[in-house]
XYZ file of C-alpha atoms in Angstrom:
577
model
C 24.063 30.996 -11.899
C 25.907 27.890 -11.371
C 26.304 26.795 -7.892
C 30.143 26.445 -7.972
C 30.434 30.147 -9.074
C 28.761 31.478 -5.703
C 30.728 33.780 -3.317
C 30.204 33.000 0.456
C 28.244 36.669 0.654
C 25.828 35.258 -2.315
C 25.966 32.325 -0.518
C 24.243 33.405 2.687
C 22.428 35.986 0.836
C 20.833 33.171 -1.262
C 19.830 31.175 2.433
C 18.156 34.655 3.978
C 15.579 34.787 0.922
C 12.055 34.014 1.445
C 12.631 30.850 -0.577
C 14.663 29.524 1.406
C 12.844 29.972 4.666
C 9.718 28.084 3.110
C 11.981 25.431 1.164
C 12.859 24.221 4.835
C 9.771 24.410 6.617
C 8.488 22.452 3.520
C 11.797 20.180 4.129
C 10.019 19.584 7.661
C 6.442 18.988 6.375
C 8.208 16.333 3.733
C 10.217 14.472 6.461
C 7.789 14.413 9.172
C 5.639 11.421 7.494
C 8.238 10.011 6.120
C 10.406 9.473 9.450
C 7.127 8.027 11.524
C 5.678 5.634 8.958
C 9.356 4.061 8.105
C 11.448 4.539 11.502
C 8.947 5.999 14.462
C 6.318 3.031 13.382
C 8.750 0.290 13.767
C 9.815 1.564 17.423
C 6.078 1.396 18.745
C 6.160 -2.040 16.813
C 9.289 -3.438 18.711
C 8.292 -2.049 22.442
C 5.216 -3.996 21.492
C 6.487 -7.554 20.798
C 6.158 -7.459 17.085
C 8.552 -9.643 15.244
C 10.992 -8.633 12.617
C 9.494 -10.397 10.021
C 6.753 -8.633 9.978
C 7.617 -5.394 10.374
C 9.529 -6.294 7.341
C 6.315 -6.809 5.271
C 4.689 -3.735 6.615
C 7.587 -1.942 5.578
C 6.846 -2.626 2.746
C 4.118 0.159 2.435
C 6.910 2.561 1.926
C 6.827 1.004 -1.736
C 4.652 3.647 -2.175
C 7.089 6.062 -2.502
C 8.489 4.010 -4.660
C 5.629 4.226 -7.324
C 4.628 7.792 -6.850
C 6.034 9.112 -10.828
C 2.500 6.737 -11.815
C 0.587 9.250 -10.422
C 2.648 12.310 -10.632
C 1.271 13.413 -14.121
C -2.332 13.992 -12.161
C -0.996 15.463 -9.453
C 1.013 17.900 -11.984
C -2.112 18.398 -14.136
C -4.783 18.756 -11.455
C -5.536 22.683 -11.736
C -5.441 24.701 -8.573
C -8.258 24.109 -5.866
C -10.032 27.358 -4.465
C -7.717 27.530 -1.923
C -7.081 30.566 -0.353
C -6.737 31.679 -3.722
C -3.588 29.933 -3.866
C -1.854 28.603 -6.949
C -1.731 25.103 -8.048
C 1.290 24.331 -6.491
C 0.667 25.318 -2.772
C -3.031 24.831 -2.690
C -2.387 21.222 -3.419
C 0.243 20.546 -0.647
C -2.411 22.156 1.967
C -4.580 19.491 0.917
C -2.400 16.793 0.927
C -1.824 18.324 4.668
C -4.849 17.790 5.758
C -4.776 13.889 4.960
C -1.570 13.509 6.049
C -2.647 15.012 9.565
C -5.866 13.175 9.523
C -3.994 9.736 9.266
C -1.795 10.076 12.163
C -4.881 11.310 14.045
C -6.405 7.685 13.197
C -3.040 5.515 13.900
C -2.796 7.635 17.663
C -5.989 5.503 18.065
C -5.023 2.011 17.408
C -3.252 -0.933 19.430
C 0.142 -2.631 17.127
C -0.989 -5.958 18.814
C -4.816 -5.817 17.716
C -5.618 -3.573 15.081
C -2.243 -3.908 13.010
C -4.854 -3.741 9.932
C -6.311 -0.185 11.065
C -2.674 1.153 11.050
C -1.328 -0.445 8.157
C -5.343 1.271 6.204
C -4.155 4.649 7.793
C -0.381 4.287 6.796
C -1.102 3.552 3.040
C -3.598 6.513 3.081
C -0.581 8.577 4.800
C 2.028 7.212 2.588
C 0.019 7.856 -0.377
C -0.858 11.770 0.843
C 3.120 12.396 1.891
C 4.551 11.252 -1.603
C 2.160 13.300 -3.879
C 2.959 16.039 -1.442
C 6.784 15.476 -2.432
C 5.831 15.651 -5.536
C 4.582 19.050 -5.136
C 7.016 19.874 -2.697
C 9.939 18.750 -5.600
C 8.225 20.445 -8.516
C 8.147 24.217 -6.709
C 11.717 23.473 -5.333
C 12.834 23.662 -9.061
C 10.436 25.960 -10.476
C 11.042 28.811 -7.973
C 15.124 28.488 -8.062
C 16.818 31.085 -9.763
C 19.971 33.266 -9.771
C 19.566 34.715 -6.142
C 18.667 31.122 -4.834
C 20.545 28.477 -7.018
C 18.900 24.860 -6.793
C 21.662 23.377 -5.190
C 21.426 25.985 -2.128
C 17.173 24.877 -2.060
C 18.236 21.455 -2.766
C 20.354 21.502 0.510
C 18.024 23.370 3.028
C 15.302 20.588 1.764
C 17.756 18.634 3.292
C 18.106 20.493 6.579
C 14.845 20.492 6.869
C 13.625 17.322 6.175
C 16.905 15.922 8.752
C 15.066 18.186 11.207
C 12.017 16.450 11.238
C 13.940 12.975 11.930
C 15.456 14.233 15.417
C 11.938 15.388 16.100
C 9.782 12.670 14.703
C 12.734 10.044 16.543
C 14.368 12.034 19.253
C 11.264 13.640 20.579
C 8.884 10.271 19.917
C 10.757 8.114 21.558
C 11.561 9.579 25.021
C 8.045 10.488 24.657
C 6.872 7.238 24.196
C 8.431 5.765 27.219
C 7.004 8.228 29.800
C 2.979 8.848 28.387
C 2.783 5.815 25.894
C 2.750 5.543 22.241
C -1.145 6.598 21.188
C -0.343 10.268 23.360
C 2.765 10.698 21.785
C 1.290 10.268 18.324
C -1.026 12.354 19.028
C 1.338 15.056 19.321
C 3.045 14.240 16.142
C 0.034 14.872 14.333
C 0.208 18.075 16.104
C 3.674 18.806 14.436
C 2.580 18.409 11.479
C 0.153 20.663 11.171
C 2.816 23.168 12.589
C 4.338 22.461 9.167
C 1.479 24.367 7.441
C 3.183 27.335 7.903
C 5.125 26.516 4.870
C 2.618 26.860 2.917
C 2.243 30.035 3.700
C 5.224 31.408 3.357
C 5.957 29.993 0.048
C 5.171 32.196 -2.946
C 3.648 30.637 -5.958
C 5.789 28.403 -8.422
C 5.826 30.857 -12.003
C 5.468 27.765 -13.595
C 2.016 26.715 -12.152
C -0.532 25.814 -13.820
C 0.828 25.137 -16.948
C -0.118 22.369 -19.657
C 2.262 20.462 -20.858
C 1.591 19.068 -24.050
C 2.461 15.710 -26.058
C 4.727 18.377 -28.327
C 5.603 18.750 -31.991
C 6.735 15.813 -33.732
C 5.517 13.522 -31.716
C 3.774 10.179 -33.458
C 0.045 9.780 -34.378
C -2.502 8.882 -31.767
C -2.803 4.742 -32.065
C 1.160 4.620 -32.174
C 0.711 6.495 -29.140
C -1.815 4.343 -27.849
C 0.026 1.256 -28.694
C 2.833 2.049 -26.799
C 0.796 2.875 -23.666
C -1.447 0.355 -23.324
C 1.136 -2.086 -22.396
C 2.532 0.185 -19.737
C -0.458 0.691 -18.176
C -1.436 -2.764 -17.964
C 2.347 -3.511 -16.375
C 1.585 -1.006 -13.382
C -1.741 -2.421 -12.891
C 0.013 -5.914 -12.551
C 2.444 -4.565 -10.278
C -0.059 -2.703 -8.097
C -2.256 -5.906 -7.674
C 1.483 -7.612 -7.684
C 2.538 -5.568 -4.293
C -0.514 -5.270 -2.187
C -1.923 -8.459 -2.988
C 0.914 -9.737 -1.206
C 1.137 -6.937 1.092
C -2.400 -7.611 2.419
C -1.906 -11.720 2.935
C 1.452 -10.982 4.539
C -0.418 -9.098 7.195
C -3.302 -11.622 7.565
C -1.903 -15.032 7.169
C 2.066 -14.426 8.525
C 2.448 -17.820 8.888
C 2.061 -18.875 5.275
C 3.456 -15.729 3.669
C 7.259 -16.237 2.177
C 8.525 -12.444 1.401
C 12.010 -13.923 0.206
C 10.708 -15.652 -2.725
C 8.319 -13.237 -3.441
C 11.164 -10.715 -3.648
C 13.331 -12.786 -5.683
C 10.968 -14.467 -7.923
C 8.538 -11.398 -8.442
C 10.675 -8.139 -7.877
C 12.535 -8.849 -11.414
C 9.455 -8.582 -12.894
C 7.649 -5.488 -11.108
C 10.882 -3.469 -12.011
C 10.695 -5.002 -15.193
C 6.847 -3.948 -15.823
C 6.798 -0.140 -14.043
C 9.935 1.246 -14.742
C 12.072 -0.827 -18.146
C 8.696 -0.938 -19.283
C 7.644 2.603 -19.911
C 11.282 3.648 -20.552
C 11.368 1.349 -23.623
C 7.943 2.377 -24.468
C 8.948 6.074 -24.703
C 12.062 4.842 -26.751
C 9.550 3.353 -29.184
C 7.541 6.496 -29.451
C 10.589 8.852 -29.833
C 11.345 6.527 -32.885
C 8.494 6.126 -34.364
C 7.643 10.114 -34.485
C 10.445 9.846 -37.516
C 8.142 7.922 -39.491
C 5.613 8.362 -42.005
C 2.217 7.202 -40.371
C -0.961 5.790 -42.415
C -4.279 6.548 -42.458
C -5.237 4.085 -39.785
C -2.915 5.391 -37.563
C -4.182 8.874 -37.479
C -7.299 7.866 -36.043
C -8.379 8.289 -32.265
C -8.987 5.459 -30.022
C -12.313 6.378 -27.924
C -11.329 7.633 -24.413
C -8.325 9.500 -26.449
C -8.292 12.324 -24.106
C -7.405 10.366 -21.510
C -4.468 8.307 -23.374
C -2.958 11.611 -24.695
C -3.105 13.395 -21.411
C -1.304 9.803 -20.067
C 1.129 9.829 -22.489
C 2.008 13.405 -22.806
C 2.807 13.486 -18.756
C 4.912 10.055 -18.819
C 5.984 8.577 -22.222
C 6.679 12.236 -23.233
C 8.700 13.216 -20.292
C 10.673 10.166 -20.120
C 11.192 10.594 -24.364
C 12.929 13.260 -23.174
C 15.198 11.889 -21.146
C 16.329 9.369 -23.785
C 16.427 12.118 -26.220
C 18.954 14.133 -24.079
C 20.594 11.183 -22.821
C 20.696 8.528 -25.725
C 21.967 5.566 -24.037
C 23.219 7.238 -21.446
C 19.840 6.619 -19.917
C 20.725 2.992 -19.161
C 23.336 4.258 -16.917
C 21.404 6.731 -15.453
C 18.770 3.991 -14.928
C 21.593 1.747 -12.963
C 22.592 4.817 -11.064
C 18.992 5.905 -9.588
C 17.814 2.425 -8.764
C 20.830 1.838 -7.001
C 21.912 4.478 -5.168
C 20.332 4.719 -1.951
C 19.675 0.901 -1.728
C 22.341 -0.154 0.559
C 21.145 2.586 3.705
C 17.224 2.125 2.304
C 16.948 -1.053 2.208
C 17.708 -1.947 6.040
C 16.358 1.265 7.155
C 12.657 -0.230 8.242
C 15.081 -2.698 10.527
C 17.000 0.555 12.640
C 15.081 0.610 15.266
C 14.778 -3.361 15.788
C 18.403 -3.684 15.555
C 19.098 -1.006 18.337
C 16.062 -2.234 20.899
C 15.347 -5.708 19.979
C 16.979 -8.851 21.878
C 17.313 -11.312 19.213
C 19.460 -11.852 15.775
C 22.332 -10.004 17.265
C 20.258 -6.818 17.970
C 21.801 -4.700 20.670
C 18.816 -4.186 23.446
C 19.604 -0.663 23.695
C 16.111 1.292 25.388
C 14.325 4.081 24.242
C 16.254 6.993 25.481
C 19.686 5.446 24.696
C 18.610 5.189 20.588
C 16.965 8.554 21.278
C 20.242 10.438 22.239
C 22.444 8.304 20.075
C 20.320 7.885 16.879
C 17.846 10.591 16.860
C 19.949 13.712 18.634
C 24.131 13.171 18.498
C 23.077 10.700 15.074
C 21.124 13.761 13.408
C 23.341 16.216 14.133
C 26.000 14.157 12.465
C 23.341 14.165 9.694
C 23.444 18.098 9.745
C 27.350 17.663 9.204
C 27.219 15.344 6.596
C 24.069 17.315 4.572
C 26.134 20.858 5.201
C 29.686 18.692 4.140
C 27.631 17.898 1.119
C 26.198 20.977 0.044
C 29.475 23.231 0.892
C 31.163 20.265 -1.181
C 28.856 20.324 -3.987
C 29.849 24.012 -3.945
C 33.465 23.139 -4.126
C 33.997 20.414 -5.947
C 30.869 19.717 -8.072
C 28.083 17.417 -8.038
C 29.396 14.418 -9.684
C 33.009 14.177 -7.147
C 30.266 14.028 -4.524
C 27.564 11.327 -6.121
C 30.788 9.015 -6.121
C 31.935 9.643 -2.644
C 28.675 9.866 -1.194
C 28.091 6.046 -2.628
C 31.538 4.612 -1.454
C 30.735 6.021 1.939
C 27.449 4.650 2.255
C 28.430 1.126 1.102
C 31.419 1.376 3.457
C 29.252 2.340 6.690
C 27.412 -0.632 6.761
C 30.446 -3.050 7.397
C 30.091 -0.594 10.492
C 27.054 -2.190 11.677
C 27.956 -5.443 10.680
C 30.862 -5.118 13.502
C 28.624 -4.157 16.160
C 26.071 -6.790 15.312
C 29.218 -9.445 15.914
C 30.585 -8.080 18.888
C 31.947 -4.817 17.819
C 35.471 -5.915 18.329
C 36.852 -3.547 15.470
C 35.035 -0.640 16.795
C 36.384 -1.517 20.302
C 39.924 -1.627 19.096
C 39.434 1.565 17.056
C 38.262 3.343 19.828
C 40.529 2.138 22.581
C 43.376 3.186 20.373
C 41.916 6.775 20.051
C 40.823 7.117 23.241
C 37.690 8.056 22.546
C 35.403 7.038 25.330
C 36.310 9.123 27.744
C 35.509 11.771 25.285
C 31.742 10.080 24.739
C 31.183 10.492 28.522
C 31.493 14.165 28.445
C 27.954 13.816 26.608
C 26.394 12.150 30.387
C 25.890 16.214 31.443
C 23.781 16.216 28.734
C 21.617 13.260 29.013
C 21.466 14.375 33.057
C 19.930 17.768 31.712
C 17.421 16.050 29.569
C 16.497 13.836 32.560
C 16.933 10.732 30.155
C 17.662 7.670 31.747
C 21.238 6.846 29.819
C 24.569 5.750 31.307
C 26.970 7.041 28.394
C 29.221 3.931 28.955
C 31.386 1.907 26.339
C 28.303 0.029 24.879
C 26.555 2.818 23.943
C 29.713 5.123 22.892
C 30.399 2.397 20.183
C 27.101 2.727 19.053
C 27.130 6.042 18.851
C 30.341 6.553 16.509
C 28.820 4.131 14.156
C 25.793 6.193 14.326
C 28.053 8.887 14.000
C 29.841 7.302 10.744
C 26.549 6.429 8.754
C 25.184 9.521 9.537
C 27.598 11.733 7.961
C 28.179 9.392 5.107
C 23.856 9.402 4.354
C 23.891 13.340 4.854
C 26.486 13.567 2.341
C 24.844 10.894 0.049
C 21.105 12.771 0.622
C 22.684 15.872 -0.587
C 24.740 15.022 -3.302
C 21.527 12.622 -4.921
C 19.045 15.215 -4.794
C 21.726 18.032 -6.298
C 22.092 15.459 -9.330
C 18.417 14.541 -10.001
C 17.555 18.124 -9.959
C 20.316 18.682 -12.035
C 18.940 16.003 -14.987
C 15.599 17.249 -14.843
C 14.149 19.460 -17.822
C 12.032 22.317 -16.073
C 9.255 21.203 -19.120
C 8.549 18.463 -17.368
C 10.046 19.040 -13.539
C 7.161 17.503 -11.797
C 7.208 14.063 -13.533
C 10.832 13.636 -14.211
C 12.072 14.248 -10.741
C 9.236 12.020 -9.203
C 10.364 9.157 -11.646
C 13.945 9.426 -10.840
C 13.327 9.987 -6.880
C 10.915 7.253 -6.746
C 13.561 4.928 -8.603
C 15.894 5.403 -5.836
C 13.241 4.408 -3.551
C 12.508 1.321 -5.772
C 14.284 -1.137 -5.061
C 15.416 -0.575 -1.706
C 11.718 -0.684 -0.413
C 11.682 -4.416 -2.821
C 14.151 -5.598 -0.384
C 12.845 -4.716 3.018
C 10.406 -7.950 2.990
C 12.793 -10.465 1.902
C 15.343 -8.861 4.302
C 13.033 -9.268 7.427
C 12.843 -13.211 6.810
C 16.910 -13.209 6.257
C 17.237 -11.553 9.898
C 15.457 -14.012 11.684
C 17.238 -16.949 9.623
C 20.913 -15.866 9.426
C 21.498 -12.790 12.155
C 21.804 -8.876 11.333
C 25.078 -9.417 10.636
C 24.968 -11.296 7.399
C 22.423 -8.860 6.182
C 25.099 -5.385 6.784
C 27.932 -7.421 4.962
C 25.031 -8.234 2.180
C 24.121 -5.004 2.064
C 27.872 -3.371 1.832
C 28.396 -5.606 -1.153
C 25.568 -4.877 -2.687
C 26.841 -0.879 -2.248
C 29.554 -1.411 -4.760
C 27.027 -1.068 -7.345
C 25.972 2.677 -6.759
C 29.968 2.943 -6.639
C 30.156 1.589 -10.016
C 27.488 3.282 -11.331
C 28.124 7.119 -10.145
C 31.997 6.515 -10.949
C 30.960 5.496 -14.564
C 28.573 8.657 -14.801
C 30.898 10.903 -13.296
C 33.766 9.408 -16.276
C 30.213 10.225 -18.651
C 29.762 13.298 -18.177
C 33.015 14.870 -17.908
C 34.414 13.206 -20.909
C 31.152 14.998 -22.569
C 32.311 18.385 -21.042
C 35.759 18.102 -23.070
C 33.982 17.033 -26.023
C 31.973 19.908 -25.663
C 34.964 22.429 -25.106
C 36.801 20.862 -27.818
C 33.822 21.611 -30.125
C 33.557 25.136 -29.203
C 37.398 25.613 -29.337
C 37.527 24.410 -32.849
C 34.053 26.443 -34.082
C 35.935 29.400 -33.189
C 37.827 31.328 -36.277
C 41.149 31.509 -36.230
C 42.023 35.218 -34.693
C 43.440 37.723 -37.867
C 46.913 38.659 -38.651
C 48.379 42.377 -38.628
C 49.100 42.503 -42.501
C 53.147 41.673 -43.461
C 53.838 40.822 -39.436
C 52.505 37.299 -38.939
C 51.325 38.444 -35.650
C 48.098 38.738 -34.065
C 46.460 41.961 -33.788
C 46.793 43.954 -30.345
């Protein structure tokens, strides 16, 4: 059933199901890592002394995410552990769990200041854990949706979910951290987590699991195959060795690393070698399945288990992409990398910019970013995720990949003001009259025994907050709506990682670069970069949305005219009744 068609009674019938309930408990489990590694991390780091530019490079172990399609097609493959005699599906995120939990367990041990190494080991080994979980996690989402609980509805309680964990990964961490100390409050993070568990249990098996997916008919002899491959795989080696080479001299010798020109000079080529790469690989091998092979060609390579089970869970998928898309791809390509770049990409420097003292940061404390960011900004969030979904309903998913992108782009010029002196956001909320509306939020920080004065400084802060919030909420909703929407279900592990993990891409490129630019040239410069860069996505998603529809009258136009022409009463010239 498509989304759009859905009455409000299917609606809320579709959120009591079963599905539904695990799809946002699984939302949780998904989030939880996600918001302490790239936001609740950072915090700790910036109570601690730690400067921006490195917390910019450590940031940069969220590239992770960034690369998790490269090993999606094991994590697809793998068959089911003895698990509770789970499918493959669920037994697999249980695991993952378990790492995931054991991590934090390891960074509540450690000291920012002298065992930075030790968290940055247990943060890659959490990282890694919490993105093949998504995988998982992405995979059933699709597999299980059906008429009584559309995608789009999952898609969106993901989102609830996941938005959940932020206000209690943030909200909770933070005023935590400033009465018992960082190590106890991580303690009880890892605690949360395995809270999450429960999803697991709830869920029912995908009806997809365990299944083998094949290279597929037609597809070209085993060295073609193996040509096109081997090139690939040698690119995401580079890049691997690329990244955390860097990564790990960055962290040792500070001093002497430059994360600008590494950015500029290298990045180009790392997005050249793991993702144009293996696209234009498994254009080559679409082609070439049209051809008459030799001999030679038919012959295995040793090890050719291995390269066929390789290529038929990456080239193949992403052959059919190009297949269904043609060119379109490249658009698509544009689109994903893009997208989410200009709220990713600054996202490692949140918590700097509201606490630190330097670069125009704001010197806010712990409980003021707590109720601002992580409770009054989530709930925003909730607005701007249930805005998105209810307009996805509406209005479709394309209408909303377009405004979700001008409003992200537009937020940060937000920022940008309050980094300078917030005069615009002053004026604007002088002539609204809006702070004495803020201070009727004081009872609330009073009943949370928080130590916040809801005054001017921190109401301006909080309607920016406020403003980016709704405008990533709608964004969140409306990019994981159209992803899942481009997927085929043949291959819905692999293709959704690649395209979520492209999204990640790039902004997680720019986090080290953008540390050094903070220190040199002021927050401020770095919103305004950021806005501009924005347009992009705008450009992109309009130019998709133009794609698609024009292909939707095609289509009609194709059916209309396929259809005979209706018969005539005999002697009347008028259609039959």
């Amino acid at each position: 059933m498509a989304a759009s068609k859905l009455t409000w009674r299917q609606l809320f019938a579709a959120l009591g199901k079963r599905k539904s309930g695990a799809m946002f408990v699984l939302g949780f489990a998904a989030g939880l890592p996600y918001v302490l590694i790239t936001g609740t991390l950072t915090a700790w780091f910036t109570n601690d002394g730690i400067d921006v530019k490195t917390i910019g490079v450590f940031s940069w172990i969220i590239i992770i995410y960034g690369f998790k399609f490269l090993w999606s097609p094991a994590i697809d493959r793998l068959p089911a552990p003895p698990v509770f005699n789970m499918g493959q599906r669920r037994a697999g995120i249980l695991l993952l769990q378990g790492v995931i939990i054991a991590a934090l367990a390891v960074i509540s041990t450690a000291s920012p200041q002298t065992q930075i190494g030790l968290i940055a080991l247990a943060a890659v080994v959490c990282t890694f854990a919490s993105s093949s979980q998504d995988i998982l996690i992405d995979a059933w989402r699709i597999e299980v949706a059906d008429e009584e609980t559309p995608l789009d509805v999952l898609s969106s309680v993901y989102q609830v979910g996941y938005r959940l964990a932020a206000i209690l990964g943030g909200a909770v961490a933070l005023i935590m951290a400033a009465r018992m100390g960082w190590n106890a409050t991580f303690v009880v993070l890892a605690a949360l987590m395995a809270v999450a568990v429960a999803g697991v249990f709830i869920a029912a098996d995908s009806p997809l699991q365990n299944k083998k997916i094949g290279i597929g008919d037609g597809a070209p002899p085993p060295r073609w195959r193996n040509y096109a491959l081997t090139p690939v795989l040698a690119g995401w080696g580079w890049s691997f060795a690329a990244l955390f080479g860097f990564m790990a001299f960055a962290l040792t010798r500070p001093d002497l690393a430059n994360a600008r020109a590494f950015t500029t000079q290298m990045g180009p080529l790392i997005v050249l070698a793991s993702v144009i790469a293996p696209v234009a690989a498994a254009a080559l091998m679409l082609r070439a399945s049209s051809l008459v092979p030799s001999a030679a060609a038919m012959r295995p390579w040793p090890m050719q288990g291995a390269f066929d089970s390789v290529c038929g869970s990456v080239l193949a998928p992403m052959a059919d992409l190009i297949a269904r898309l043609k060119w379109a791809v490249l658009l698509v390509l544009v689109l994903v990398l893009s997208y989410r770049f200009a709220d990713l990409v600054w996202g490692a420097f949140a918590f700097p910019f509201y606490m630190g003292a330097e670069f125009g940061a704001l010197g806010h404390t712990n409980d003021e970013v707590a109720i601002a960011s992580k409770v009054f900004g989530s709930f925003m969030t909730f607005w701007g995720i249930a805005l998105g979904g209810l307009a996805i309903l509406k209005f479709g998913r394309l209408p909303c990949l377009f405004a979700g992108a001008v409003l992200a782009a537009a937020t940060n010029l937000l920022f940008a003001d309050l980094a300078s002196g917030a005069s615009a956001t002053d004026a604007f909320m002088s002539a609204l009259h809006l702070y004495p509306l803020f201070k009727l939020l004081q009872p609330l920080a009073d009943f949370l025994t928080l130590q916040v004065a809801v005054d001017e400084r921190l109401s301006r802060l909080m309607v920016v907050i406020a403003a980016e919030n709704l405008a990533v909420g709608f964004a969140s909703a409306a990019n994981v709506a159209y992803l899942s929407s481009i997927v085929n279900a043949r291959f819905a592990a692999v293709q959704y990682a690649l395209l979520a993990s492209l999204t990640m891409l790039i902004g997680s490129l720019g986090r080290g670069a953008l540390g050094e630019m903070i220190e040199a040239e002021g927050y401020a410069a770095v919103f305004y970069l950021t806005a501009a860069l924005g347009l992009v996505a705008v450009v992109a998603s309009g130019a998709e949305w133009f794609r698609q529809a024009r292909a939707s009258r095609a289509a009609a136009r194709s059916v209309s005219s396929s259809r005979p022409a209706p018969a005539l009463a005999p002697g009347t010239g008028q259609d039959r009744a």
